[in-house]
XYZ file of C-alpha atoms in Angstrom:
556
model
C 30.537 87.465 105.966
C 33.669 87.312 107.485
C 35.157 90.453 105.713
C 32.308 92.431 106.997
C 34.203 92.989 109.988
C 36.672 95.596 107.996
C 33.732 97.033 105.326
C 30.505 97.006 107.304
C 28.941 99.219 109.717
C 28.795 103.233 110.218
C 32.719 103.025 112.395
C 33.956 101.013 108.798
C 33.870 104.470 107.205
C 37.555 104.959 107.041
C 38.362 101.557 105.748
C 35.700 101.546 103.208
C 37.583 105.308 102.053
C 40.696 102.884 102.110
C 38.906 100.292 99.863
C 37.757 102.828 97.428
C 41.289 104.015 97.213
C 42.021 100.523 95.554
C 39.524 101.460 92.564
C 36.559 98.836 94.450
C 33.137 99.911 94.203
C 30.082 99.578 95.983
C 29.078 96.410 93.961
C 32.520 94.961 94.765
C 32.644 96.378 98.237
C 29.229 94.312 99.186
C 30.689 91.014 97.558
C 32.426 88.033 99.710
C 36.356 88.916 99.788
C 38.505 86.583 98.328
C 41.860 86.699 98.826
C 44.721 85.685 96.315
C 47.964 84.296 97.481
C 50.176 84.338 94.285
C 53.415 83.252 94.738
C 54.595 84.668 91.392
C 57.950 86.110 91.090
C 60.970 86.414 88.378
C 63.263 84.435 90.090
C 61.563 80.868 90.138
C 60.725 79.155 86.722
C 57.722 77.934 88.100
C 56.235 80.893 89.345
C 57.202 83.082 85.748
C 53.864 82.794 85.002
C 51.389 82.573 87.856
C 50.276 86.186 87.277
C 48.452 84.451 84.545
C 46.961 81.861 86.095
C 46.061 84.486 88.606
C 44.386 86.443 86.399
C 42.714 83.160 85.506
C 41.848 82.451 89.557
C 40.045 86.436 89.473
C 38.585 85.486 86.863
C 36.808 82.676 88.021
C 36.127 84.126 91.541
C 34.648 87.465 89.917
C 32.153 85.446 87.365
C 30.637 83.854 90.712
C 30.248 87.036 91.902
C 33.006 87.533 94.466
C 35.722 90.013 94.527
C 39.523 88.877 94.601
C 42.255 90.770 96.752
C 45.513 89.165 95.362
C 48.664 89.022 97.525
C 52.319 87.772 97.168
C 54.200 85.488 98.972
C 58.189 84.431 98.846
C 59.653 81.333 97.040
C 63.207 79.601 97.071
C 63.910 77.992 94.024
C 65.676 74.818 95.593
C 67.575 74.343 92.425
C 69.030 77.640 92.416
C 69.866 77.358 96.170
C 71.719 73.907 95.475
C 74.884 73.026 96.687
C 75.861 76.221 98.851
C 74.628 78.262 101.899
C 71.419 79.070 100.226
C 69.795 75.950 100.618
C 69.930 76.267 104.373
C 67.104 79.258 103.754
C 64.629 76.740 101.618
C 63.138 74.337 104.391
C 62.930 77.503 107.150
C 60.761 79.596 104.375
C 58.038 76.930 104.563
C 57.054 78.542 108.126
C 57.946 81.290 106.909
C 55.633 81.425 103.927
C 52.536 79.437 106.252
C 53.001 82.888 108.725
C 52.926 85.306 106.455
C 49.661 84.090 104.610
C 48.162 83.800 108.252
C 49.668 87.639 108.581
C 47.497 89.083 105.618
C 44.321 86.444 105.815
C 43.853 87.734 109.712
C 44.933 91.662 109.265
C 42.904 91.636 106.307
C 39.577 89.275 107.324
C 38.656 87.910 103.609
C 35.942 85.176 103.068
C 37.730 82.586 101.571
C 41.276 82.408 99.765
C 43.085 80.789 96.666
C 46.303 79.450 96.926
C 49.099 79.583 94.082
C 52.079 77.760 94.493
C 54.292 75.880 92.604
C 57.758 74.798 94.007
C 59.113 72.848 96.382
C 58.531 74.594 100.070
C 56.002 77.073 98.544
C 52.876 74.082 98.153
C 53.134 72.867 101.318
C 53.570 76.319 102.835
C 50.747 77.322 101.784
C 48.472 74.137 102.433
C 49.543 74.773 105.890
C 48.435 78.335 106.059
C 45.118 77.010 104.526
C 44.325 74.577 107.345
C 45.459 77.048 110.410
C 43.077 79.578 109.049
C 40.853 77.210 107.963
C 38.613 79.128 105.533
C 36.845 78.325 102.242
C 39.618 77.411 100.301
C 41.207 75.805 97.088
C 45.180 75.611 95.913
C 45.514 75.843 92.109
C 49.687 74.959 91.055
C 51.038 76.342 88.245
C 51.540 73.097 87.321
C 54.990 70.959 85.943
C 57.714 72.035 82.884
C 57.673 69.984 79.835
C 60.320 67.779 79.886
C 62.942 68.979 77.537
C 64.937 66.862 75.024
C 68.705 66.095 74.067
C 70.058 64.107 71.493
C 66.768 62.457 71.137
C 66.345 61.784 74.540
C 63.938 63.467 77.701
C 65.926 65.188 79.744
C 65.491 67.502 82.935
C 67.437 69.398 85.812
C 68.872 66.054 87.101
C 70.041 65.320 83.769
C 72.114 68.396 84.146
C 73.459 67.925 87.891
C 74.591 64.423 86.332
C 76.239 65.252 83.301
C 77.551 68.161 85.395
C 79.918 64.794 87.154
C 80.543 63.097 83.273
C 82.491 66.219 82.480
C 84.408 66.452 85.415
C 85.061 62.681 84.549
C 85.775 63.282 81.283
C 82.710 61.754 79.853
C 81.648 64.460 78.347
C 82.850 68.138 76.919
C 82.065 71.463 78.466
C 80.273 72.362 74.837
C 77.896 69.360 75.493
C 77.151 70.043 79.423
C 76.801 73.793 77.815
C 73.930 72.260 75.103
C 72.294 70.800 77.494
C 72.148 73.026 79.974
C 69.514 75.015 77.334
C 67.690 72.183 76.938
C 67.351 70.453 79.954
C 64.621 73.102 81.095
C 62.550 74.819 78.467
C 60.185 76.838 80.129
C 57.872 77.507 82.984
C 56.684 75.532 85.221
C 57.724 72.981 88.026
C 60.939 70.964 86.933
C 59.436 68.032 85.170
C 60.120 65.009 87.338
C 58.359 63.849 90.373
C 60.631 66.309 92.472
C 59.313 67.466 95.294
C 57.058 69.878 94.221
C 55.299 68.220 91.670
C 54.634 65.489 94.454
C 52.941 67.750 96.738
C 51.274 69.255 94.129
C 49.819 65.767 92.844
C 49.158 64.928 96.833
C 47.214 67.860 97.405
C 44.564 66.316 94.745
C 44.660 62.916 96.823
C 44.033 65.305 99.970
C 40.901 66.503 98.961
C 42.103 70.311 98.674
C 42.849 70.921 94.747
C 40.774 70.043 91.795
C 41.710 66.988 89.456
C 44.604 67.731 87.180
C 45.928 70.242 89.781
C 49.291 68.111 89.855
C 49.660 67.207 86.567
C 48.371 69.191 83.573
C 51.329 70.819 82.610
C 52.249 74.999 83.089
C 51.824 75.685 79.518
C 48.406 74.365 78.701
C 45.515 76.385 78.425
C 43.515 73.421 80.525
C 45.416 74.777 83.337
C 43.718 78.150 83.172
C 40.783 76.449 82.619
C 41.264 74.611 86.048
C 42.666 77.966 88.002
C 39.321 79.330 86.618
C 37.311 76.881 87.598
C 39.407 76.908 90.838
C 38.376 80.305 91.670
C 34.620 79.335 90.952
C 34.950 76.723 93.574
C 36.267 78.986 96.301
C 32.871 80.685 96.299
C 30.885 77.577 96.169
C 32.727 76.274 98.877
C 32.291 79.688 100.854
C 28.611 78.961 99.792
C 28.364 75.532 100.827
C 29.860 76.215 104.493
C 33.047 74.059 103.652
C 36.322 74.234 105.068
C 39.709 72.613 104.729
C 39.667 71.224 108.230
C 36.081 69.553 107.129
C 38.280 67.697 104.191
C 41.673 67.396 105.617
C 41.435 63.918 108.160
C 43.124 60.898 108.965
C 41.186 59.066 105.961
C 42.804 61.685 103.579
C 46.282 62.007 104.836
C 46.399 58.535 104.467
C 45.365 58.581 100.746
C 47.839 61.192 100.458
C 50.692 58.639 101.693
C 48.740 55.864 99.735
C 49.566 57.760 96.069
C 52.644 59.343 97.532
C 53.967 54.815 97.762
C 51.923 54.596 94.098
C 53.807 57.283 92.613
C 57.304 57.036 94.009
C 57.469 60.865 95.553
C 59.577 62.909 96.713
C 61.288 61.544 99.963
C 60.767 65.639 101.018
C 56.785 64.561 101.377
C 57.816 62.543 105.156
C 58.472 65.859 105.813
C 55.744 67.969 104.232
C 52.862 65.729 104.943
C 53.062 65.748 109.231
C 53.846 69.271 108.694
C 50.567 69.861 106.917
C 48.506 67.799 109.222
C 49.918 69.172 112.362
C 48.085 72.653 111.069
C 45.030 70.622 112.321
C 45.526 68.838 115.187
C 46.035 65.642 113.615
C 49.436 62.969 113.664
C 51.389 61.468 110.591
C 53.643 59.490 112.263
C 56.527 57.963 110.480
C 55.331 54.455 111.021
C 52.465 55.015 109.131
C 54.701 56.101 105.952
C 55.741 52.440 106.683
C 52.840 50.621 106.984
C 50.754 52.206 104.046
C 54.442 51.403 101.928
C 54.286 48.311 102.624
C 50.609 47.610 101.791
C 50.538 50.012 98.652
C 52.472 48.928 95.055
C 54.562 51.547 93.464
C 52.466 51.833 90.138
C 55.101 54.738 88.337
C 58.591 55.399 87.957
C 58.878 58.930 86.347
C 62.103 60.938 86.723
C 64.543 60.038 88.542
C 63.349 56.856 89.252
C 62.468 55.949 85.789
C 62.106 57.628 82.240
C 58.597 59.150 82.442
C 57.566 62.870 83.476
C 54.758 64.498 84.271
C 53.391 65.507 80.964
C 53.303 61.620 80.145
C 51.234 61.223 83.205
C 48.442 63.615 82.438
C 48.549 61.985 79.025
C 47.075 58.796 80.086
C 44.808 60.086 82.943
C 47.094 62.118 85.494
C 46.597 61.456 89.312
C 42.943 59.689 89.011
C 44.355 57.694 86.630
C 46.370 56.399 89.600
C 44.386 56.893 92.272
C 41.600 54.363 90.629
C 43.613 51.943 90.110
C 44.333 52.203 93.519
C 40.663 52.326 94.680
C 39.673 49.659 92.385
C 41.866 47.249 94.987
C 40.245 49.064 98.026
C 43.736 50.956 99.078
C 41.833 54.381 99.350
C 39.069 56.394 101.808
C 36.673 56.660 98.598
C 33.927 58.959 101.002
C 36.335 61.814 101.950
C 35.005 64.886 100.733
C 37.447 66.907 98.502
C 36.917 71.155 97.370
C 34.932 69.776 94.436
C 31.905 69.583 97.249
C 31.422 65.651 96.604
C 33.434 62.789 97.868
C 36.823 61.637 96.098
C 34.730 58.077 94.491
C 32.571 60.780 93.141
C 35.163 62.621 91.633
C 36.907 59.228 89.964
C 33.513 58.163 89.168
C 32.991 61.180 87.047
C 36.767 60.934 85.230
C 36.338 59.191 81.847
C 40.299 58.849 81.959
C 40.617 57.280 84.923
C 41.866 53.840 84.149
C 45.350 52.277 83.906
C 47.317 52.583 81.210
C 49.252 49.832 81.891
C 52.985 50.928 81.413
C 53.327 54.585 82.918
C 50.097 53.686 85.174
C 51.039 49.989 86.214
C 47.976 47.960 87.254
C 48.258 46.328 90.393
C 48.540 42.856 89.352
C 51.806 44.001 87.659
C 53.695 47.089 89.947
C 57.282 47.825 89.405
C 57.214 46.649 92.889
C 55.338 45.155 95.850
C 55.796 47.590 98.083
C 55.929 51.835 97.941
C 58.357 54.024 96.420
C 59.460 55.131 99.755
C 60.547 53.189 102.968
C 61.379 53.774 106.131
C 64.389 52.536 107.964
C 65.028 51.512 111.758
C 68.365 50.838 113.639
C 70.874 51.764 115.481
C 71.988 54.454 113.377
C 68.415 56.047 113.269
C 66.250 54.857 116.180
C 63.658 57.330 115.240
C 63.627 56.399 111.572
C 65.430 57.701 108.136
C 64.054 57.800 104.787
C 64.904 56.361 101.391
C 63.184 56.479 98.055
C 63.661 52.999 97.705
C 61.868 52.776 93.929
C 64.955 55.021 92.689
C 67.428 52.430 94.134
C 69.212 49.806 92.370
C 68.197 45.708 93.127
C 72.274 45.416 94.170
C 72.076 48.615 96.489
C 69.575 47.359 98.742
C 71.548 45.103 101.072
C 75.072 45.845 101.532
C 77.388 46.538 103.708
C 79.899 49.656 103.565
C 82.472 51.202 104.484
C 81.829 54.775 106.426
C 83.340 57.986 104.417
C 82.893 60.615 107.270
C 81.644 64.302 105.990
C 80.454 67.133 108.495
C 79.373 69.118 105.460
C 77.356 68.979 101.691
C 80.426 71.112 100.359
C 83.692 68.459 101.419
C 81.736 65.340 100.228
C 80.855 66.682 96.565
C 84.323 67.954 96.377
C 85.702 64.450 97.284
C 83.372 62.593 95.140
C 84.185 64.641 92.174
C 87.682 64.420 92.949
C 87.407 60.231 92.800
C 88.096 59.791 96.695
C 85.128 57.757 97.014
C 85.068 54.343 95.579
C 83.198 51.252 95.260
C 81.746 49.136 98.206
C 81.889 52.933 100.481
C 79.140 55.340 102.301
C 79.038 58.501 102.452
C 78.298 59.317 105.443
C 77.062 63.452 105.810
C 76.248 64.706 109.288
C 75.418 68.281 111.082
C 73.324 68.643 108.005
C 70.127 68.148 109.882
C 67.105 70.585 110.698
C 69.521 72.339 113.793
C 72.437 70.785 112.816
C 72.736 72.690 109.279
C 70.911 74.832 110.149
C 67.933 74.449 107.784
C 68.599 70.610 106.976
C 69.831 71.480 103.047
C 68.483 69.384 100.375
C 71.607 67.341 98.777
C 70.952 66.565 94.842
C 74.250 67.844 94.301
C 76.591 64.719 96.228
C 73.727 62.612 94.872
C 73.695 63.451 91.351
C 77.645 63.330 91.457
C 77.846 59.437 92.679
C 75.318 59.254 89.830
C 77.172 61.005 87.027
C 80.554 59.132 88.283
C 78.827 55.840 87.662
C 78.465 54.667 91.567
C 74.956 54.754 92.312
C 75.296 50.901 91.987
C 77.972 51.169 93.991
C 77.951 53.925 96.354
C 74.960 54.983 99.314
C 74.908 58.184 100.735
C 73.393 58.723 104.489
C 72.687 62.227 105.878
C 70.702 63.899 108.588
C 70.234 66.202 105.957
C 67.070 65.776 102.975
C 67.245 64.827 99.726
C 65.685 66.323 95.955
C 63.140 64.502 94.403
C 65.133 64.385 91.877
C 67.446 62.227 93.665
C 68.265 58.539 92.762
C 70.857 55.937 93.827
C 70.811 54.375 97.296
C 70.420 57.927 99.058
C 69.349 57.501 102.873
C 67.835 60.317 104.547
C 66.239 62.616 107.725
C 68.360 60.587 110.097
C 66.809 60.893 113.183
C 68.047 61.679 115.993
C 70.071 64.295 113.865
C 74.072 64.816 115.012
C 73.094 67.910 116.531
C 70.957 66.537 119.089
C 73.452 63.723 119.632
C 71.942 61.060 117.479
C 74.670 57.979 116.751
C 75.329 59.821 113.023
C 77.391 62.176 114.709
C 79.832 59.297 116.289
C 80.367 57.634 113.062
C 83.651 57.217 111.928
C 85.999 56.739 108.770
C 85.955 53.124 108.360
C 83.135 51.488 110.484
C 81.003 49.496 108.351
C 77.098 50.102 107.720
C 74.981 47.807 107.176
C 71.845 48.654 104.872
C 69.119 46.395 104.701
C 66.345 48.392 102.529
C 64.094 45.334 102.219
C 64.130 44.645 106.210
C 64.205 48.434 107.195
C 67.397 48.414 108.469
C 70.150 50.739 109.106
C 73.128 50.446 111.362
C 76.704 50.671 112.187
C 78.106 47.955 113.294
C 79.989 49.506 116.759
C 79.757 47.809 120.259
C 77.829 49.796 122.933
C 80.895 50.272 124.924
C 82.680 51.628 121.548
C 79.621 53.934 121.331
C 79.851 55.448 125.159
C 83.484 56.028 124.645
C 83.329 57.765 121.268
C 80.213 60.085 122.626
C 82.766 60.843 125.637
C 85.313 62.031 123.448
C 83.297 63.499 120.969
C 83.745 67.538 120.172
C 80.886 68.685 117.523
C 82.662 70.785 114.567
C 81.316 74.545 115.895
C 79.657 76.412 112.777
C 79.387 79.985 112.414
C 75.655 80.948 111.948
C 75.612 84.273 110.794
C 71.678 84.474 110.139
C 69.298 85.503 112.768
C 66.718 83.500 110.975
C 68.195 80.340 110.846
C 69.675 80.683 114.486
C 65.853 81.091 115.454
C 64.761 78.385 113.245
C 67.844 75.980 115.233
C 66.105 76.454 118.381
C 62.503 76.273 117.231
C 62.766 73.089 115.419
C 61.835 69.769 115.724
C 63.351 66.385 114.586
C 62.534 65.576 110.980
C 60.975 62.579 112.196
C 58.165 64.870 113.368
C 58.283 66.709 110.093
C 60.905 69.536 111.051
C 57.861 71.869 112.278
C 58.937 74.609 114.304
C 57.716 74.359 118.082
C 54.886 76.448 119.502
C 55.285 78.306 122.704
């Protein structure tokens, strides 16, 4: 065993008088080491809880006759860091997060580990520690929030971020926004949509490194301790069985990753998660092959934001299998890649009685809400290296137009205009220096997003950044720019006025300017100078990469 490097053998003495310190025992002492990653805290609604389903994962790992050695990690709750400097801090902690876990797993040598995340940077964090250490391992999410409920209606966080624009607009009263502010969220879990980290959470079942139901059965069900259980169980079967995430993790499964990812309409935030994650093993997810997999795969759902279903409603008729068969019943999936269950993913749906279509929350493929994915990517002048747009959350009328540029060099000045009512039909808002060195930290923008919503524009109004996007985003929001202003991409020479032309359908994205027009602007052109007072995110500016490439941070 791999911890008997730090427990066996007569010169072990003094870490085994260490050990016993802990309260472990012989018995426990001469068990396989599992390690715990819980990223519980009392800051993050979904992590309230995961002591419990970490008791659940000890549980499980104990009855198979292991012994569990929990540690913590750090979490940002991206909806807590909205809309101010915060949010520059939420991207960097993903390496942040994978380096620490490789920090404990190698000081401390265990056998295999269990992974428990549950928002937004923290899941794919920690599925990027998994595969650079590349033990026996399985991630168990807390799994999603209920959906809350207003007036008779489902609500969630972007419900509030909306209404938090109809009051400014007079649309609503502060005792309303107020009412549903206490309803919009009623518990633990991860916020109910598909947001960003319920996507990763339901992509690290198409992966192959969580068990079915990871991403969907929801926080408060006793199922999910059932599964973190179970979860546990599996962590010593796989240490049994010789498996490893890098023996799971390959091009097959990233690309049924990206395959459900177009199904389900996620997160634009997975283009960046999902090369991130592979990159751990030596492996390439391109952009164009977001592209090409969107444009073979039908978007089967539209939950929240892009339509009025959440994730409870999902793991009512099925959860992620439910989609997944549908989408290997057409041949659209790698059905032999093995997954931490120890068979093969057609196994797995072959063994789910739920696993079929519903029909209207699980669209069958002769009848998808569209063609095409939930997320395309866009080429052109204004982002030679590619941009991002969950195109499933964008109206028929947005997706060809032409605009007029409204020029921001900050999140902060174009919320405060568009609240204001500076911005009006037929413009763009056009964010740059928001990007991955440009911010620094590239800041996730649901709060200019939500406002063109909640002013009644997102028929009327796009927004393009270098910056990222919620998943709980919708409206014709146009992301990841790349090249990024910082490193001199075209974003950074657009000006008040110009006109952009959008073409979601054809993957295009420019500004109409002549090349001589260009050279002369980048000749003239002074960047706005920002005062970074964080170490961190200095080090993080130099270190990282174009969000093309997943905004990893370069090894030296």
């Amino acid at each position: 065993m791999r911890s008997d490097t730090m427990k066996s053998g007569l010169e072990r003495g003094p870490h085994r008088s260490l050990l016993y310190a802990l309260g472990m025992d012989e018995q426990e002492m001469s068990q396989p080491l599992i390690g715990v990653v819980n990223a519980a805290n009392e800051i993050v609604p979904g992590h309230m809880h995961l002591d419990t389903v970490a008791r659940a994962v000890k549980d499980g790992i104990r009855s198979a006759g292991g012994t569990p050695m929990e540690f913590p990690v750090i979490g940002v709750c991206d909806g807590l860091a909205m809309n101010h400097s915060g949010m520059r801090m939420s991207l960097p902690s993903r390496e942040l997060i994978a380096d620490s876990i490789e920090v404990m797993a190698t000081a401390q040598p265990f056998d295999g580990l269990v992974f428990i995340p549950n928002c937004d940077k923290i899941v794919p964090g920690m599925l990027m520690a998994m595969l650079r250490l590349n033990l026996p391992s399985v991630c168990i999410s807390g799994g999603p929030m209920l959906a809350g409920e207003y007036q008779g209606q489902s609500v969630d966080l972007v419900s509030v971020f909306e209404a938090m624009a109809r009051t400014r607009k007079g649309e609503m009263s502060t005792a309303e926004l107020s009412a549903l502010e206490k309803k919009a969220c009623p518990g633990c879990g991860s916020c109910s949509g598909m947001f960003t980290a319920n996507s990763m959470n339901c992509l690290s079942e198409a992966l192959g490194l969580a068990l079915p139901g990871n991403g969907t059965i929801p926080a408060v069900h006793s199922q999910r301790l059932r599964l973190a259980k179970e979860s546990g169980r599996r962590a010593m079967g796989l240490l049994q069985e010789g498996v490893h995430p890098g023996d799971i993790v390959s091009q097959d499964s990233l690309h049924n990753a990206v395959a459900l990812d177009m199904a389900l309409s996620g997160s634009t935030n997975t283009v960046l998660h999902l090369p991130a994650i592979a990159a751990e093993c030596g492996l390439e997810l391109p952009l164009e092959v977001f592209d090409r997999v969107s444009r073979n795969t039908p978007n089967l759902c539209k939950l929240s934001p892009a339509g009025p279903h959440h994730l409870e409603d999902l793991n009512r008729v099925g959860g992620v299998p439910a989609v997944m068969g549908e989408l290997a019943r057409n041949g659209l999936l790698a059905t032999e890649c093995l997954t931490v269950t120890g068979q093969s993913l057609g196994h797995n749906l072959d063994q789910l009685q739920e696993r079929a279509s519903d029909g209207e929350i699980v669209r069958r493929l002769e009848n998808p809400h569209q063609e095409d994915g939930g997320i395309a990517i866009l080429y052109g002048n204004l982002a030679p290296e590619g941009c991002v747009v969950k195109q499933s959350a964008v109206a028929e009328e947005m997706k060809v137009r032409s605009a007029r540029a409204r020029v921001f060099y900050s999140e902060n000045e174009a919320v405060e205009a568009i609240l204001n009512q500076e911005i009006g039909k037929g413009d763009v808002v056009v964010i740059s220096f928001e990007g991955p060195k440009g911010g620094p930290g590239m800041r996730e923008m649901l709060a200019p997003t939500s406002a063109i919503s909640g002013m009644g524009l997102d028929r009327e109004v796009a927004l393009i950044t270098d910056g990222r996007f919620s998943g709980a985003t919708r409206g014709a929001a146009i992301g990841h720019v790349s090249p990024e202003a910082a490193e001199r991409g075209l974003i950074a020479l657009v000006q008040e006025g110009d006109t952009v032309r959008i073409d979601i359908p054809g993957r295009r994205i420019d500004v109409e300017l002549s090349r001589e027009e260009m050279e002369t602007r980048r000749k003239n052109f002074t960047p706005p100078q920002k005062e970074v007072d964080s170490p961190f995110l200095r080090r993080y500016a130099q270190q990282a990469t174009s969000a093309a490439r997943g905004a990893i941070c370069r090894t030296y």
